[in-house]
Amino acid sequence: MFDWTRDPHRRYNPLTGEWVLVSPHRAQRPWQGQLEAPAGDAPPEFDPDCYLCPGNARAGGARNPHYRGTFVFDNDFAALRPGAAPERLDQRGLLIAEPEPGICRVVCFSPRHDLTLSRMDPASIREVVDTWTAQLQDLARPPAIGYVQIFENRGAMMGASNPHPHCQIWASRAMPNEPAKEQSAQAAYLRQNGACLLCDYLALERQSAERLVSENDSFAVVVPFWAVWPFETLLLAKRHRAGLEELDSRERDDLAAILKRMTTRYDNLFRTPFPYTMGFHQQPAVPGPEWHLHAHFYPPLLRSATIRKFMVGYELLAMPQRDITPETAAARLREAPEESLPL
Ligand code: H2U
Ligand code: ZN
């Protein structure tokens, strides 16, 4: 008898059309990999050397205002530059390129250097949600901007340059690879089934509850059936909403609340400020009916505050692979309390 909890199998990600290899029997194998040093002391409330703290100077000469809530500025080292670049595909046989204009911004979540989403109060996180929404409304203007990506890189392990709570927004003319894959998959599903892929998926997950981690009236968090990272999660709007702009006031409060609860669970899982990359996927500047608002959390940690998963070897050359099953990961996350504990 095939045992899904023990035997190697692969799972399909209907959002991207990609497969992940699951090898549950390897979860117990001995580990002799890299041990990373845990984070040092907790950061101070204000750091005179931080380029995001209120009143401090940034690289490039600008000085931050003495802000009290959220604070948004144009990235001083932007990967994209604004401009009405000509829509010109330069193709010489297999050599294909095109200009890519855009806008990159940084959003400070709080003037407090030492806070994280998990430790901010819900009203302040609600202000972050409102700032994201305002930025989407400001930036998503076709034809100059086609897609707006909001993302947070948290923790040195994820390459975040600074512990000050912040995220980035990159707005580009073209739709980037990941949302582009998800857009085709959602559009195809809608065509074939006359229904929303993620509405249908959420209904399945709420029925079984096996991979469900947390929920409130407006949002649910699951370890997706096809998760690649050990403790990857997917945050889904319960009502069919195409983007943050479509959330009403109560849903925005619920989003703030579930972000706090989820990031707190993550911190409590290994009793460490949990590193991750998270970001929203939603309708592009020219919206389509297929889009269902969601956020992905991609945390690198595998077994402790210092033992991480590497995407190397077979994963780079063939396909992603995981040992611990998404069901086990969801159970572990459910066991991690939603209330803040001292770390
Ligand atoms: P990360 O921690 O996710 O790297 O985000 C920090 C961003 O802040 C990064 O994109 C920008 C970097 O370019 N930055 C400024 O815009 N001004 C500065 O003075 C330093 C860093
Ligand atoms: Zn700071």
Tab-separated table of C-alpha atoms and ligand atoms in Angstrom:
chain	number	residue	atom	x	y	z
A	1	MET	CA	0.000	0.000	0.000
A	2	PHE	CA	1.356	3.400	-0.929
A	3	ASP	CA	1.758	5.589	2.152
A	4	TRP	CA	1.601	9.333	1.432
A	5	THR	CA	3.076	10.094	4.846
A	6	ARG	CA	6.203	7.952	4.193
A	7	ASP	CA	6.720	7.184	0.526
A	8	PRO	CA	8.381	9.520	-2.021
A	9	HIS	CA	5.895	11.298	-4.242
A	10	ARG	CA	5.506	14.515	-6.129
A	11	ARG	CA	2.864	17.184	-5.750
A	12	TYR	CA	1.541	19.632	-8.299
A	13	ASN	CA	1.337	23.373	-7.768
A	14	PRO	CA	-1.715	24.511	-9.757
A	15	LEU	CA	-0.708	28.167	-9.351
A	16	THR	CA	2.592	27.756	-11.169
A	17	GLY	CA	2.266	24.473	-13.044
A	18	GLU	CA	5.391	23.176	-11.270
A	19	TRP	CA	5.976	20.036	-9.237
A	20	VAL	CA	7.672	19.513	-5.894
A	21	LEU	CA	9.263	16.248	-4.786
A	22	VAL	CA	8.270	15.111	-1.285
A	23	SER	CA	10.491	12.568	0.489
A	24	PRO	CA	8.958	12.141	3.968
A	25	HIS	CA	11.106	9.110	4.866
A	26	ARG	CA	14.205	11.361	4.832
A	27	ALA	CA	12.937	13.668	7.571
A	28	GLN	CA	14.937	11.728	10.170
A	29	ARG	CA	18.267	11.633	8.353
A	30	PRO	CA	21.351	12.778	10.323
A	31	TRP	CA	22.391	16.364	9.799
A	32	GLN	CA	25.987	17.526	9.514
A	33	GLY	CA	25.353	20.754	7.688
A	34	GLN	CA	26.118	24.338	8.452
A	35	LEU	CA	25.383	25.729	11.915
A	36	GLU	CA	24.681	29.426	11.814
A	37	ALA	CA	25.246	31.682	14.800
A	38	PRO	CA	21.984	32.802	16.397
A	39	ALA	CA	21.141	36.506	16.296
A	40	GLY	CA	22.916	38.631	18.907
A	41	ASP	CA	21.353	41.151	21.283
A	42	ALA	CA	17.942	42.695	20.669
A	43	PRO	CA	18.234	45.946	18.687
A	44	PRO	CA	17.658	49.327	20.425
A	45	GLU	CA	14.454	51.362	19.912
A	46	PHE	CA	16.462	53.962	18.021
A	47	ASP	CA	19.740	53.335	16.235
A	48	PRO	CA	21.738	56.458	15.328
A	49	ASP	CA	23.431	54.479	12.534
A	50	CYS	CA	20.233	53.150	10.970
A	51	TYR	CA	19.336	54.670	7.604
A	52	LEU	CA	15.629	53.983	8.245
A	53	CYS	CA	15.238	55.467	11.738
A	54	PRO	CA	13.488	58.874	11.974
A	55	GLY	CA	15.729	61.911	11.568
A	56	ASN	CA	18.713	59.914	10.292
A	57	ALA	CA	20.622	60.443	7.048
A	58	ARG	CA	20.354	57.933	4.229
A	59	ALA	CA	22.998	56.964	1.729
A	60	GLY	CA	22.868	59.528	-1.049
A	61	GLY	CA	22.322	62.466	1.296
A	62	ALA	CA	18.561	62.525	1.974
A	63	ARG	CA	17.462	62.781	5.600
A	64	ASN	CA	14.416	60.955	6.980
A	65	PRO	CA	11.692	63.115	8.541
A	66	HIS	CA	10.788	62.586	12.197
A	67	TYR	CA	7.973	60.268	11.130
A	68	ARG	CA	5.570	58.766	13.670
A	69	GLY	CA	3.714	56.094	11.725
A	70	THR	CA	4.702	54.559	8.404
A	71	PHE	CA	7.179	56.297	6.116
A	72	VAL	CA	7.594	55.764	2.353
A	73	PHE	CA	10.512	56.932	0.219
A	74	ASP	CA	11.950	56.233	-3.220
A	75	ASN	CA	14.696	53.635	-2.959
A	76	ASP	CA	18.076	55.375	-3.200
A	77	PHE	CA	19.462	52.333	-5.027
A	78	ALA	CA	16.437	51.547	-7.166
A	79	ALA	CA	16.591	48.495	-9.421
A	80	LEU	CA	14.148	50.178	-11.809
A	81	ARG	CA	14.009	53.756	-12.977
A	82	PRO	CA	10.878	55.683	-13.973
A	83	GLY	CA	10.417	56.766	-17.520
A	84	ALA	CA	8.263	56.190	-20.546
A	85	ALA	CA	10.674	53.754	-22.145
A	86	PRO	CA	9.707	52.875	-25.710
A	87	GLU	CA	7.825	49.616	-26.036
A	88	ARG	CA	10.577	48.098	-28.042
A	89	LEU	CA	11.562	44.483	-28.170
A	90	ASP	CA	15.144	44.126	-29.274
A	91	GLN	CA	15.462	40.723	-30.853
A	92	ARG	CA	18.541	39.405	-32.595
A	93	GLY	CA	17.750	35.763	-32.986
A	94	LEU	CA	17.916	34.254	-29.536
A	95	LEU	CA	19.093	37.498	-27.970
A	96	ILE	CA	15.934	39.202	-26.767
A	97	ALA	CA	15.758	42.265	-24.537
A	98	GLU	CA	13.484	45.178	-23.826
A	99	PRO	CA	13.629	48.355	-21.740
A	100	GLU	CA	12.028	48.003	-18.321
A	101	PRO	CA	10.961	51.197	-16.566
A	102	GLY	CA	9.599	51.191	-13.038
A	103	ILE	CA	9.616	52.632	-9.554
A	104	CYS	CA	11.150	51.201	-6.370
A	105	ARG	CA	10.147	52.366	-2.932
A	106	VAL	CA	10.902	51.454	0.667
A	107	VAL	CA	8.167	51.453	3.339
A	108	CYS	CA	9.147	51.755	6.992
A	109	PHE	CA	6.464	50.040	9.072
A	110	SER	CA	7.213	51.949	12.274
A	111	PRO	CA	9.604	54.576	13.640
A	112	ARG	CA	10.699	51.954	16.200
A	113	HIS	CA	13.911	50.242	15.133
A	114	ASP	CA	13.352	47.252	17.414
A	115	LEU	CA	9.857	46.203	16.325
A	116	THR	CA	8.708	43.556	13.858
A	117	LEU	CA	5.251	42.897	12.410
A	118	SER	CA	4.831	40.280	15.130
A	119	ARG	CA	5.516	42.820	17.874
A	120	MET	CA	3.643	45.816	16.491
A	121	ASP	CA	0.138	46.522	17.785
A	122	PRO	CA	-2.750	45.707	15.413
A	123	ALA	CA	-3.636	49.400	14.865
A	124	SER	CA	-0.100	50.127	13.637
A	125	ILE	CA	-0.155	47.078	11.347
A	126	ARG	CA	-3.499	48.332	10.028
A	127	GLU	CA	-1.677	51.561	9.138
A	128	VAL	CA	0.860	49.476	7.202
A	129	VAL	CA	-1.998	47.775	5.317
A	130	ASP	CA	-3.444	51.209	4.491
A	131	THR	CA	-0.044	52.414	3.294
A	132	TRP	CA	0.337	49.373	1.016
A	133	THR	CA	-3.130	50.039	-0.399
A	134	ALA	CA	-2.395	53.720	-1.004
A	135	GLN	CA	0.873	52.796	-2.713
A	136	LEU	CA	-0.909	50.342	-4.997
A	137	GLN	CA	-3.411	53.035	-5.935
A	138	ASP	CA	-0.622	55.514	-6.533
A	139	LEU	CA	1.679	53.216	-8.520
A	140	ALA	CA	-0.522	50.866	-10.568
A	141	ARG	CA	-1.102	53.183	-13.496
A	142	PRO	CA	-1.022	51.662	-16.933
A	143	PRO	CA	0.759	51.819	-19.332
A	144	ALA	CA	3.838	53.000	-17.388
A	145	ILE	CA	3.299	50.407	-14.632
A	146	GLY	CA	1.915	46.933	-15.265
A	147	TYR	CA	2.459	45.260	-11.917
A	148	VAL	CA	3.249	46.273	-8.337
A	149	GLN	CA	5.107	43.819	-6.108
A	150	ILE	CA	5.077	44.419	-2.348
A	151	PHE	CA	7.560	42.264	-0.438
A	152	GLU	CA	9.303	42.049	2.890
A	153	ASN	CA	12.703	40.454	3.359
A	154	ARG	CA	13.090	39.824	7.022
A	155	GLY	CA	16.249	38.755	8.814
A	156	ALA	CA	19.910	38.666	7.884
A	157	MET	CA	19.466	35.076	6.681
A	158	MET	CA	17.177	36.395	3.944
A	159	GLY	CA	19.590	39.133	2.991
A	160	ALA	CA	17.686	41.963	4.683
A	161	SER	CA	20.143	44.794	5.025
A	162	ASN	CA	18.635	46.235	8.188
A	163	PRO	CA	16.504	44.961	11.120
A	164	HIS	CA	14.380	48.145	11.107
A	165	PRO	CA	10.850	46.917	10.177
A	166	HIS	CA	10.358	47.732	6.512
A	167	CYS	CA	9.363	46.330	3.152
A	168	GLN	CA	10.012	47.169	-0.453
A	169	ILE	CA	7.742	47.920	-3.377
A	170	TRP	CA	8.910	47.348	-6.917
A	171	ALA	CA	6.554	48.559	-9.621
A	172	SER	CA	7.464	47.469	-13.142
A	173	ARG	CA	5.971	47.874	-16.569
A	174	ALA	CA	6.092	44.154	-17.326
A	175	MET	CA	4.480	41.455	-15.223
A	176	PRO	CA	7.319	39.608	-13.392
A	177	ASN	CA	7.760	35.827	-13.755
A	178	GLU	CA	6.006	34.543	-10.615
A	179	PRO	CA	2.772	36.555	-10.885
A	180	ALA	CA	2.785	35.908	-14.631
A	181	LYS	CA	2.737	32.123	-14.051
A	182	GLU	CA	-0.022	32.522	-11.471
A	183	GLN	CA	-2.032	34.742	-13.773
A	184	SER	CA	-2.026	32.197	-16.616
A	185	ALA	CA	-2.930	29.378	-14.240
A	186	GLN	CA	-5.779	31.301	-12.616
A	187	ALA	CA	-7.093	32.455	-16.004
A	188	ALA	CA	-6.976	28.921	-17.437
A	189	TYR	CA	-8.746	27.514	-14.375
A	190	LEU	CA	-11.472	30.147	-14.630
A	191	ARG	CA	-11.952	29.367	-18.333
A	192	GLN	CA	-12.148	25.624	-17.771
A	193	ASN	CA	-14.180	25.552	-14.558
A	194	GLY	CA	-16.035	28.830	-14.463
A	195	ALA	CA	-14.694	29.243	-10.916
A	196	CYS	CA	-11.787	30.836	-9.091
A	197	LEU	CA	-8.806	28.540	-8.508
A	198	LEU	CA	-7.992	29.896	-5.062
A	199	CYS	CA	-11.636	30.086	-3.914
A	200	ASP	CA	-11.932	26.393	-4.809
A	201	TYR	CA	-8.587	25.563	-3.200
A	202	LEU	CA	-9.475	27.361	0.037
A	203	ALA	CA	-12.794	25.494	0.200
A	204	LEU	CA	-10.873	22.178	-0.001
A	205	GLU	CA	-8.419	23.231	2.685
A	206	ARG	CA	-11.119	24.433	5.060
A	207	GLN	CA	-12.975	21.177	4.598
A	208	SER	CA	-10.032	18.966	5.530
A	209	ALA	CA	-8.332	21.438	7.949
A	210	GLU	CA	-5.189	19.271	7.654
A	211	ARG	CA	-3.009	22.088	6.395
A	212	LEU	CA	-4.937	24.969	7.928
A	213	VAL	CA	-2.821	27.009	10.362
A	214	SER	CA	-4.865	30.064	11.286
A	215	GLU	CA	-7.974	31.936	10.235
A	216	ASN	CA	-10.236	34.817	11.096
A	217	ASP	CA	-13.402	36.168	9.433
A	218	SER	CA	-11.632	37.473	6.332
A	219	PHE	CA	-8.397	35.479	5.921
A	220	ALA	CA	-7.042	31.966	6.237
A	221	VAL	CA	-3.460	30.709	6.325
A	222	VAL	CA	-2.499	27.244	5.084
A	223	VAL	CA	0.692	25.374	4.418
A	224	PRO	CA	-0.082	24.801	0.763
A	225	PHE	CA	-0.343	21.194	-0.437
A	226	TRP	CA	2.525	21.963	-2.845
A	227	ALA	CA	4.740	23.969	-0.430
A	228	VAL	CA	8.445	23.930	-1.273
A	229	TRP	CA	9.960	25.612	1.809
A	230	PRO	CA	9.575	23.612	5.054
A	231	PHE	CA	7.300	26.155	6.758
A	232	GLU	CA	6.017	27.980	3.711
A	233	THR	CA	2.493	29.362	4.096
A	234	LEU	CA	-0.155	30.860	1.857
A	235	LEU	CA	-2.446	33.579	3.198
A	236	LEU	CA	-5.756	33.730	1.348
A	237	ALA	CA	-8.597	36.229	1.342
A	238	LYS	CA	-11.759	34.298	2.227
A	239	ARG	CA	-13.964	36.398	-0.026
A	240	HIS	CA	-13.033	36.687	-3.663
A	241	ARG	CA	-10.952	39.872	-3.691
A	242	ALA	CA	-8.635	40.705	-6.558
A	243	GLY	CA	-6.334	42.981	-4.599
A	244	LEU	CA	-5.707	44.915	-1.395
A	245	GLU	CA	-7.607	47.861	-2.904
A	246	GLU	CA	-10.817	45.811	-2.789
A	247	LEU	CA	-10.688	45.102	0.954
A	248	ASP	CA	-13.177	46.947	3.113
A	249	SER	CA	-12.230	48.410	6.469
A	250	ARG	CA	-13.049	45.270	8.428
A	251	GLU	CA	-11.073	43.084	6.070
A	252	ARG	CA	-8.078	45.392	6.426
A	253	ASP	CA	-8.302	45.055	10.214
A	254	ASP	CA	-8.530	41.295	9.811
A	255	LEU	CA	-5.491	41.311	7.533
A	256	ALA	CA	-3.509	43.267	10.144
A	257	ALA	CA	-4.643	40.825	12.839
A	258	ILE	CA	-3.745	37.677	10.928
A	259	LEU	CA	-0.355	39.068	9.892
A	260	LYS	CA	0.415	39.628	13.558
A	261	ARG	CA	-0.800	36.172	14.554
A	262	MET	CA	1.084	34.380	11.771
A	263	THR	CA	4.383	36.174	12.282
A	264	THR	CA	4.058	35.530	16.040
A	265	ARG	CA	3.549	31.807	15.394
A	266	TYR	CA	6.644	31.853	13.226
A	267	ASP	CA	8.692	33.562	15.969
A	268	ASN	CA	7.465	31.002	18.483
A	269	LEU	CA	8.157	27.969	16.276
A	270	PHE	CA	11.909	28.009	16.949
A	271	ARG	CA	11.853	30.760	19.602
A	272	THR	CA	13.704	33.133	17.298
A	273	PRO	CA	12.829	36.271	15.304
A	274	PHE	CA	11.774	34.247	12.281
A	275	PRO	CA	13.372	35.133	8.950
A	276	TYR	CA	11.279	35.050	5.809
A	277	THR	CA	10.474	36.616	2.501
A	278	MET	CA	6.800	37.466	2.238
A	279	GLY	CA	4.835	39.301	-0.388
A	280	PHE	CA	1.422	39.834	-1.913
A	281	HIS	CA	0.236	38.575	-5.270
A	282	GLN	CA	-2.751	40.331	-6.706
A	283	GLN	CA	-4.372	41.838	-9.756
A	284	PRO	CA	-2.055	43.751	-12.090
A	285	ALA	CA	-2.603	47.363	-13.129
A	286	VAL	CA	-4.955	46.143	-15.870
A	287	PRO	CA	-7.088	43.796	-13.783
A	288	GLY	CA	-8.623	40.512	-14.838
A	289	PRO	CA	-11.425	38.511	-13.175
A	290	GLU	CA	-9.126	35.549	-12.467
A	291	TRP	CA	-7.057	37.144	-9.693
A	292	HIS	CA	-7.511	36.151	-6.068
A	293	LEU	CA	-5.553	38.180	-3.505
A	294	HIS	CA	-3.031	36.167	-1.509
A	295	ALA	CA	0.349	36.418	0.176
A	296	HIS	CA	3.206	33.917	0.241
A	297	PHE	CA	5.521	33.460	3.200
A	298	TYR	CA	8.799	31.784	2.260
A	299	PRO	CA	10.853	31.152	5.416
A	300	PRO	CA	14.249	29.441	5.048
A	301	LEU	CA	14.361	27.681	8.439
A	302	LEU	CA	14.150	23.914	8.598
A	303	ARG	CA	14.750	22.574	12.084
A	304	SER	CA	15.884	25.330	14.433
A	305	ALA	CA	16.864	28.972	14.640
A	306	THR	CA	20.113	28.114	12.884
A	307	ILE	CA	19.432	25.169	10.599
A	308	ARG	CA	18.078	26.277	7.282
A	309	LYS	CA	17.051	24.671	4.058
A	310	PHE	CA	19.235	25.333	1.051
A	311	MET	CA	17.863	25.387	-2.465
A	312	VAL	CA	20.862	23.724	-4.076
A	313	GLY	CA	21.862	20.592	-5.942
A	314	TYR	CA	18.866	18.712	-7.262
A	315	GLU	CA	16.666	21.727	-6.540
A	316	LEU	CA	18.672	24.037	-8.766
A	317	LEU	CA	19.184	21.467	-11.471
A	318	ALA	CA	15.990	19.445	-11.428
A	319	MET	CA	13.116	20.391	-9.120
A	320	PRO	CA	12.450	21.500	-5.543
A	321	GLN	CA	12.343	18.806	-2.899
A	322	ARG	CA	11.245	18.640	0.716
A	323	ASP	CA	11.443	16.079	3.508
A	324	ILE	CA	8.980	17.135	6.221
A	325	THR	CA	5.484	16.997	4.713
A	326	PRO	CA	3.268	20.102	4.452
A	327	GLU	CA	0.819	18.341	6.825
A	328	THR	CA	3.509	17.900	9.486
A	329	ALA	CA	4.655	21.503	9.004
A	330	ALA	CA	1.075	22.731	9.445
A	331	ALA	CA	0.708	20.701	12.639
A	332	ARG	CA	3.956	22.165	13.997
A	333	LEU	CA	2.796	25.691	13.165
A	334	ARG	CA	-0.590	25.064	14.783
A	335	GLU	CA	1.210	24.019	17.977
A	336	ALA	CA	3.244	27.257	18.044
A	337	PRO	CA	1.283	29.769	20.150
A	338	GLU	CA	-0.231	32.866	18.565
A	339	GLU	CA	0.607	35.035	21.584
A	340	SER	CA	3.982	36.740	21.873
A	341	LEU	CA	6.517	34.871	24.005
A	342	PRO	CA	9.853	36.249	25.132
A	343	LEU	CA	12.467	35.093	22.584
B	1	H2U	P1	16.301	45.248	2.234
B	1	H2U	O1	16.629	45.234	3.681
B	1	H2U	O2	15.142	44.367	1.870
B	1	H2U	O3	17.518	45.034	1.398
B	1	H2U	O4	15.753	46.734	1.886
B	1	H2U	C1	16.482	47.887	2.122
B	1	H2U	C2	16.421	48.771	0.895
B	1	H2U	O5	16.758	50.083	1.288
B	1	H2U	C3	17.393	48.366	-0.207
B	1	H2U	O6	16.680	48.086	-1.374
B	1	H2U	C4	17.489	50.704	0.258
B	1	H2U	C5	18.294	49.586	-0.379
B	1	H2U	O7	18.509	49.871	-1.735
B	1	H2U	N1	18.288	51.770	0.839
B	1	H2U	C6	17.999	53.093	0.511
B	1	H2U	O8	17.130	53.327	-0.321
B	1	H2U	N2	18.687	54.098	1.109
B	1	H2U	C7	19.691	53.898	2.008
B	1	H2U	O9	20.237	54.859	2.549
B	1	H2U	C8	20.160	52.541	2.311
B	1	H2U	C9	19.328	51.423	1.763
B	2	ZN	ZN	16.161	52.013	12.469
